[in-house]
Amino acid sequence: MGKIPKIKDEKLIVGLDKADDAAVYKLNDNQYIIQTMDFFTPIVDNAYDFGQIAAANALSDVYAMGGEPILALNIVCFPKNLDLTYLEDILKGGADKVIESNALLAGGHSVEDDEPKYGLSVCGLVSPENLLTNSNAKVGDILVLTKPLGTGIINTAIKNGKADKESEQEAVKVMKTLNRDAKEMALELKANACTDITGFGLLGHCIEMAENSEVSIEINIKDVPIINKTREYVALGLVPGGAFKNRKYFANKIYANKFLQELESDIFFDPQTSGGLLITIPEDNINKINEFSTDYKIIGKVIEKEDRFIKLV
Ligand code: CO
Ligand code: CO
Ligand code: CO
């Protein structure tokens, strides 16, 4: 990314420099456009599930900026020798999620490729006062995570034929869930910062938020929600390569006493597919969180900047 020229324009509200979830462009004084795209290779066997997951994942970056998706386009790569009903099921899954989001699926583009891939380019709208970025967390804010961790590890267990039906179903359900309701909660509770948890795992995205906001973040290890059985799969060594990359890249920015030596810490670096929103909410508003969903968990707080961005306690 370092070779891409940095663009400065007064209409570009969020660009490449902030490592945020999507680009944001000022249309006029009351409306910003959010633009994003995301696509990947199948992570579950069921094509319809995969389509829904890939679409929920792509739509998530619009929600993470506080916006509403309005328009989506398919991105498809497909091998010429694969059964076309498989592709139809993927596209049906994607289309159903876009309908659920109230956006319009209005076209797309496909290319022949050895490995199938699917995703969306999504355009959304947000008003300036609703725009949420990862760079505005305030000292004293309470940290909320809206989905449990473990999807990367469970996907690895699925690929290795080691996942049981129950944990597979739970992970699929988590990944298919739109972050729309979580975004509504963030806006109603006047969140200061927001991002979604994807490839860098909980700790990677937390570090980005802390770094961009010039604060540190304290996480209570035992409060972090984790999908059932994830720990068992970690103990079997079913950890995706991305978790080790994240650990290598981020570990020196975390103060954790001995926790990072424990097996469970792999879950905190686990790359998530269609993960939840990570939101910082002013302390005065946090007691209203139970009015939304019991799935939204308080996992820590924003503290004054220390020499490490994350403190695991
Ligand atoms: Co994102
Ligand atoms: Co993304
Ligand atoms: Co075309």
Tab-separated table of C-alpha atoms and ligand atoms in Angstrom:
chain	number	residue	atom	x	y	z
A	1	MET	CA	0.000	0.000	0.000
A	2	GLY	CA	2.959	2.322	0.575
A	3	LYS	CA	3.409	2.815	-3.195
A	4	ILE	CA	-0.098	4.159	-3.732
A	5	PRO	CA	0.061	7.951	-3.874
A	6	LYS	CA	-1.656	9.667	-0.943
A	7	ILE	CA	-4.659	11.625	-2.131
A	8	LYS	CA	-5.697	14.843	-0.451
A	9	ASP	CA	-9.018	16.396	-1.372
A	10	GLU	CA	-11.372	18.373	0.828
A	11	LYS	CA	-14.221	16.092	-0.260
A	12	LEU	CA	-12.386	12.927	0.786
A	13	ILE	CA	-13.420	12.664	4.432
A	14	VAL	CA	-11.868	9.218	5.051
A	15	GLY	CA	-9.211	7.870	2.685
A	16	LEU	CA	-6.386	5.355	2.717
A	17	ASP	CA	-4.297	7.057	5.406
A	18	LYS	CA	-6.513	6.141	8.364
A	19	ALA	CA	-6.838	2.373	7.727
A	20	ASP	CA	-10.564	2.713	8.351
A	21	ASP	CA	-13.306	0.377	7.070
A	22	ALA	CA	-14.357	2.269	3.957
A	23	ALA	CA	-13.764	5.413	1.943
A	24	VAL	CA	-16.030	8.366	2.747
A	25	TYR	CA	-16.742	11.184	0.289
A	26	LYS	CA	-18.565	14.433	0.975
A	27	LEU	CA	-21.524	14.756	-1.380
A	28	ASN	CA	-22.919	17.899	0.239
A	29	ASP	CA	-23.175	19.387	3.744
A	30	ASN	CA	-25.771	16.809	4.845
A	31	GLN	CA	-24.678	13.635	3.068
A	32	TYR	CA	-21.528	11.582	2.804
A	33	ILE	CA	-21.111	8.599	0.462
A	34	ILE	CA	-19.459	5.454	1.874
A	35	GLN	CA	-17.778	3.140	-0.646
A	36	THR	CA	-16.344	-0.290	0.091
A	37	MET	CA	-15.701	-3.702	-1.432
A	38	ASP	CA	-14.842	-7.123	-0.067
A	39	PHE	CA	-14.674	-10.631	-1.535
A	40	PHE	CA	-13.079	-13.967	-0.658
A	41	THR	CA	-12.945	-17.712	-1.315
A	42	PRO	CA	-15.585	-20.081	0.151
A	43	ILE	CA	-15.146	-20.742	3.868
A	44	VAL	CA	-18.082	-23.126	4.350
A	45	ASP	CA	-19.321	-25.993	2.142
A	46	ASN	CA	-22.878	-24.731	1.753
A	47	ALA	CA	-22.957	-22.292	-1.187
A	48	TYR	CA	-26.074	-20.442	-0.017
A	49	ASP	CA	-24.512	-19.881	3.442
A	50	PHE	CA	-21.276	-18.718	1.839
A	51	GLY	CA	-23.135	-16.163	-0.290
A	52	GLN	CA	-24.910	-14.771	2.770
A	53	ILE	CA	-21.686	-14.605	4.800
A	54	ALA	CA	-19.710	-12.874	2.038
A	55	ALA	CA	-22.486	-10.298	1.583
A	56	ALA	CA	-22.916	-9.677	5.334
A	57	ASN	CA	-19.149	-9.211	5.554
A	58	ALA	CA	-19.068	-6.679	2.690
A	59	LEU	CA	-22.072	-4.740	4.019
A	60	SER	CA	-20.437	-4.588	7.457
A	61	ASP	CA	-17.904	-1.926	6.476
A	62	VAL	CA	-20.770	0.480	5.701
A	63	TYR	CA	-22.344	-0.204	9.112
A	64	ALA	CA	-18.941	0.200	10.794
A	65	MET	CA	-18.878	3.785	9.476
A	66	GLY	CA	-22.369	4.462	10.880
A	67	GLY	CA	-24.027	4.334	7.438
A	68	GLU	CA	-26.874	2.639	5.617
A	69	PRO	CA	-26.096	0.639	2.468
A	70	ILE	CA	-28.081	1.775	-0.591
A	71	LEU	CA	-26.548	0.007	-3.598
A	72	ALA	CA	-24.522	-3.195	-4.056
A	73	LEU	CA	-22.775	-4.887	-6.998
A	74	ASN	CA	-21.660	-8.534	-7.160
A	75	ILE	CA	-18.004	-9.477	-7.618
A	76	VAL	CA	-17.721	-13.063	-8.862
A	77	CYS	CA	-14.831	-15.351	-9.812
A	78	PHE	CA	-15.851	-18.823	-10.975
A	79	PRO	CA	-14.116	-21.852	-12.563
A	80	LYS	CA	-15.566	-22.946	-15.901
A	81	ASN	CA	-15.751	-26.624	-14.888
A	82	LEU	CA	-17.743	-26.122	-11.677
A	83	ASP	CA	-21.493	-26.826	-11.453
A	84	LEU	CA	-23.454	-23.648	-12.160
A	85	THR	CA	-26.089	-24.414	-9.517
A	86	TYR	CA	-23.291	-23.847	-6.963
A	87	LEU	CA	-22.847	-20.322	-8.326
A	88	GLU	CA	-26.609	-19.724	-8.378
A	89	ASP	CA	-26.802	-20.655	-4.696
A	90	ILE	CA	-23.955	-18.267	-3.791
A	91	LEU	CA	-25.644	-15.429	-5.675
A	92	LYS	CA	-29.020	-16.216	-4.088
A	93	GLY	CA	-27.418	-16.061	-0.624
A	94	GLY	CA	-25.803	-12.705	-1.425
A	95	ALA	CA	-28.998	-11.293	-2.918
A	96	ASP	CA	-31.060	-12.320	0.121
A	97	LYS	CA	-28.652	-10.522	2.492
A	98	VAL	CA	-28.715	-7.375	0.353
A	99	ILE	CA	-32.537	-7.463	0.454
A	100	GLU	CA	-32.388	-7.848	4.240
A	101	SER	CA	-30.151	-4.760	4.395
A	102	ASN	CA	-32.694	-2.767	2.323
A	103	ALA	CA	-30.031	-1.943	-0.254
A	104	LEU	CA	-30.495	-2.648	-3.973
A	105	LEU	CA	-28.422	-5.274	-5.769
A	106	ALA	CA	-28.093	-3.754	-9.204
A	107	GLY	CA	-25.503	-5.716	-11.182
A	108	GLY	CA	-21.925	-6.829	-10.932
A	109	HIS	CA	-19.090	-8.437	-12.805
A	110	SER	CA	-17.728	-11.959	-13.125
A	111	VAL	CA	-14.438	-13.395	-14.365
A	112	GLU	CA	-13.283	-16.967	-14.921
A	113	ASP	CA	-10.841	-18.072	-12.244
A	114	ASP	CA	-9.446	-21.368	-10.915
A	115	GLU	CA	-10.952	-20.806	-7.473
A	116	PRO	CA	-14.441	-19.423	-6.782
A	117	LYS	CA	-14.614	-16.063	-5.036
A	118	TYR	CA	-17.564	-13.905	-4.128
A	119	GLY	CA	-18.283	-10.566	-2.533
A	120	LEU	CA	-19.833	-7.157	-3.037
A	121	SER	CA	-18.943	-3.600	-3.736
A	122	VAL	CA	-21.274	-1.555	-1.559
A	123	CYS	CA	-22.232	2.100	-1.616
A	124	GLY	CA	-23.828	3.633	1.476
A	125	LEU	CA	-24.952	6.972	2.828
A	126	VAL	CA	-24.302	8.607	6.184
A	127	SER	CA	-25.010	12.048	7.592
A	128	PRO	CA	-21.952	13.883	8.965
A	129	GLU	CA	-23.261	13.669	12.560
A	130	ASN	CA	-23.692	9.872	12.278
A	131	LEU	CA	-20.271	9.163	10.734
A	132	LEU	CA	-18.348	6.731	12.953
A	133	THR	CA	-14.609	6.248	12.504
A	134	ASN	CA	-11.972	4.229	14.323
A	135	SER	CA	-10.078	7.379	15.328
A	136	ASN	CA	-12.347	9.100	17.853
A	137	ALA	CA	-12.274	6.853	20.955
A	138	LYS	CA	-12.278	8.991	24.133
A	139	VAL	CA	-10.674	8.271	27.498
A	140	GLY	CA	-13.398	6.901	29.789
A	141	ASP	CA	-15.427	5.313	26.951
A	142	ILE	CA	-16.667	1.757	27.499
A	143	LEU	CA	-15.624	-0.854	24.924
A	144	VAL	CA	-18.327	-3.093	23.453
A	145	LEU	CA	-18.019	-6.122	21.157
A	146	THR	CA	-21.222	-7.234	19.397
A	147	LYS	CA	-20.355	-10.766	18.189
A	148	PRO	CA	-18.358	-13.577	19.820
A	149	LEU	CA	-14.868	-14.465	18.525
A	150	GLY	CA	-13.709	-17.738	17.002
A	151	THR	CA	-14.939	-17.841	13.384
A	152	GLY	CA	-11.441	-18.158	11.870
A	153	ILE	CA	-10.568	-21.047	14.184
A	154	ILE	CA	-13.911	-22.798	13.595
A	155	ASN	CA	-13.543	-22.332	9.806
A	156	THR	CA	-10.134	-24.019	10.134
A	157	ALA	CA	-11.734	-26.854	12.101
A	158	ILE	CA	-14.415	-27.186	9.383
A	159	LYS	CA	-11.747	-27.381	6.642
A	160	ASN	CA	-9.957	-30.108	8.613
A	161	GLY	CA	-13.180	-32.054	9.177
A	162	LYS	CA	-12.873	-31.556	12.956
A	163	ALA	CA	-15.743	-29.153	13.643
A	164	ASP	CA	-18.901	-30.568	15.196
A	165	LYS	CA	-22.267	-29.612	13.664
A	166	GLU	CA	-23.274	-27.432	16.576
A	167	SER	CA	-20.247	-25.137	16.595
A	168	GLU	CA	-20.297	-24.973	12.781
A	169	GLN	CA	-23.933	-23.847	12.867
A	170	GLU	CA	-23.217	-21.296	15.553
A	171	ALA	CA	-20.271	-19.840	13.608
A	172	VAL	CA	-22.345	-19.694	10.393
A	173	LYS	CA	-25.138	-17.902	12.252
A	174	VAL	CA	-22.681	-15.386	13.730
A	175	MET	CA	-21.083	-14.710	10.325
A	176	LYS	CA	-24.447	-14.327	8.539
A	177	THR	CA	-25.759	-11.769	11.022
A	178	LEU	CA	-25.834	-8.229	9.666
A	179	ASN	CA	-24.158	-5.567	11.791
A	180	ARG	CA	-27.116	-3.271	11.132
A	181	ASP	CA	-28.755	-3.577	14.569
A	182	ALA	CA	-25.372	-3.187	16.263
A	183	LYS	CA	-24.825	0.001	14.273
A	184	GLU	CA	-28.249	1.315	15.350
A	185	MET	CA	-27.268	0.697	18.970
A	186	ALA	CA	-23.950	2.520	18.411
A	187	LEU	CA	-25.728	5.575	16.996
A	188	GLU	CA	-28.417	5.663	19.685
A	189	LEU	CA	-25.838	5.425	22.478
A	190	LYS	CA	-23.770	8.187	20.804
A	191	ALA	CA	-20.715	6.015	20.194
A	192	ASN	CA	-17.437	7.875	19.742
A	193	ALA	CA	-15.564	5.228	17.696
A	194	CYS	CA	-16.439	2.104	15.764
A	195	THR	CA	-14.858	-0.498	13.513
A	196	ASP	CA	-15.650	-4.100	12.579
A	197	ILE	CA	-13.532	-7.099	13.549
A	198	THR	CA	-12.159	-8.850	10.461
A	199	GLY	CA	-8.700	-10.009	9.316
A	200	PHE	CA	-6.568	-8.451	12.056
A	201	GLY	CA	-8.564	-10.101	14.843
A	202	LEU	CA	-9.827	-8.423	18.003
A	203	LEU	CA	-6.403	-7.195	19.118
A	204	GLY	CA	-5.282	-5.936	15.696
A	205	HIS	CA	-8.414	-3.868	15.155
A	206	CYS	CA	-8.277	-2.668	18.755
A	207	ILE	CA	-4.708	-1.491	18.255
A	208	GLU	CA	-5.671	0.405	15.089
A	209	MET	CA	-8.450	2.121	17.003
A	210	ALA	CA	-6.202	2.992	19.949
A	211	GLU	CA	-3.374	4.191	17.703
A	212	ASN	CA	-5.631	6.368	15.519
A	213	SER	CA	-7.407	7.773	18.580
A	214	GLU	CA	-4.154	8.358	20.531
A	215	VAL	CA	-5.392	6.427	23.557
A	216	SER	CA	-4.835	3.001	25.082
A	217	ILE	CA	-7.488	0.331	25.520
A	218	GLU	CA	-7.874	-1.997	28.481
A	219	ILE	CA	-9.575	-5.334	27.787
A	220	ASN	CA	-10.899	-7.690	30.466
A	221	ILE	CA	-9.857	-11.096	29.143
A	222	LYS	CA	-12.644	-13.017	30.851
A	223	ASP	CA	-15.386	-10.733	29.462
A	224	VAL	CA	-14.550	-11.339	25.788
A	225	PRO	CA	-17.307	-13.505	24.232
A	226	ILE	CA	-16.068	-16.659	22.499
A	227	ILE	CA	-18.061	-19.177	20.434
A	228	ASN	CA	-18.485	-22.593	22.119
A	229	LYS	CA	-15.775	-25.158	21.384
A	230	THR	CA	-13.325	-22.569	20.013
A	231	ARG	CA	-10.932	-23.275	22.903
A	232	GLU	CA	-11.056	-27.017	22.170
A	233	TYR	CA	-10.088	-26.450	18.535
A	234	VAL	CA	-7.200	-24.209	19.602
A	235	ALA	CA	-5.976	-27.014	21.867
A	236	LEU	CA	-6.012	-29.301	18.783
A	237	GLY	CA	-3.834	-26.795	16.911
A	238	LEU	CA	-6.633	-25.753	14.541
A	239	VAL	CA	-5.480	-22.144	14.324
A	240	PRO	CA	-5.377	-20.302	10.973
A	241	GLY	CA	-2.042	-18.926	9.719
A	242	GLY	CA	-3.445	-15.401	9.905
A	243	ALA	CA	-3.614	-15.604	13.698
A	244	PHE	CA	0.150	-16.219	13.871
A	245	LYS	CA	0.801	-13.357	11.436
A	246	ASN	CA	-1.344	-11.053	13.576
A	247	ARG	CA	0.502	-12.127	16.715
A	248	LYS	CA	3.874	-11.478	15.095
A	249	TYR	CA	2.777	-8.084	13.845
A	250	PHE	CA	0.913	-6.798	16.906
A	251	ALA	CA	2.258	-8.556	20.021
A	252	ASN	CA	4.819	-5.851	20.898
A	253	LYS	CA	2.039	-3.260	21.165
A	254	ILE	CA	0.222	-5.218	23.879
A	255	TYR	CA	0.877	-5.415	27.597
A	256	ALA	CA	-0.504	-8.691	28.878
A	257	ASN	CA	1.768	-10.073	31.562
A	258	LYS	CA	1.618	-13.832	30.809
A	259	PHE	CA	-1.664	-14.154	28.877
A	260	LEU	CA	-0.021	-14.034	25.437
A	261	GLN	CA	1.800	-17.282	26.260
A	262	GLU	CA	-1.471	-19.090	26.872
A	263	LEU	CA	-3.239	-21.058	24.130
A	264	GLU	CA	-6.398	-18.997	24.537
A	265	SER	CA	-4.615	-15.865	23.341
A	266	ASP	CA	-4.709	-17.299	19.781
A	267	ILE	CA	-8.447	-16.528	19.838
A	268	PHE	CA	-7.702	-12.839	20.429
A	269	PHE	CA	-5.526	-12.784	17.271
A	270	ASP	CA	-7.904	-14.990	15.239
A	271	PRO	CA	-8.851	-13.348	11.902
A	272	GLN	CA	-12.639	-13.029	11.857
A	273	THR	CA	-14.941	-13.336	8.878
A	274	SER	CA	-17.908	-10.983	9.138
A	275	GLY	CA	-17.051	-10.275	12.781
A	276	GLY	CA	-18.907	-7.945	15.115
A	277	LEU	CA	-18.591	-4.239	15.668
A	278	LEU	CA	-16.075	-2.937	18.194
A	279	ILE	CA	-17.601	0.221	19.623
A	280	THR	CA	-16.584	2.789	22.238
A	281	ILE	CA	-19.526	4.321	24.080
A	282	PRO	CA	-19.550	7.219	26.581
A	283	GLU	CA	-19.830	5.819	30.118
A	284	ASP	CA	-23.020	7.826	30.825
A	285	ASN	CA	-24.910	5.992	28.049
A	286	ILE	CA	-23.653	2.454	28.565
A	287	ASN	CA	-26.357	1.279	31.003
A	288	LYS	CA	-28.901	1.442	28.144
A	289	ILE	CA	-27.078	-1.313	26.247
A	290	ASN	CA	-29.271	-4.065	27.674
A	291	GLU	CA	-32.287	-2.517	25.913
A	292	PHE	CA	-30.746	-3.652	22.613
A	293	SER	CA	-29.346	-7.192	22.763
A	294	THR	CA	-27.804	-9.419	25.376
A	295	ASP	CA	-25.293	-10.443	22.661
A	296	TYR	CA	-23.562	-7.052	22.984
A	297	LYS	CA	-20.804	-7.476	25.565
A	298	ILE	CA	-18.827	-4.921	27.519
A	299	ILE	CA	-15.196	-6.035	27.237
A	300	GLY	CA	-13.132	-3.114	28.505
A	301	LYS	CA	-12.549	0.626	28.527
A	302	VAL	CA	-10.571	3.395	26.917
A	303	ILE	CA	-7.732	4.737	29.087
A	304	GLU	CA	-5.040	7.420	28.824
A	305	LYS	CA	-2.331	6.573	26.304
A	306	GLU	CA	0.353	4.328	27.797
A	307	ASP	CA	3.509	2.978	26.165
A	308	ARG	CA	1.531	-0.026	24.860
A	309	PHE	CA	-1.781	0.454	23.033
A	310	ILE	CA	-3.516	-2.529	24.592
A	311	LYS	CA	-3.551	-3.697	28.184
A	312	LEU	CA	-5.052	-7.136	28.776
A	313	VAL	CA	-6.157	-7.649	32.365
B	1	CO	CO	-13.860	-3.352	8.252
B	2	CO	CO	-13.335	-4.756	4.680
B	3	CO	CO	-18.295	-5.925	-16.575
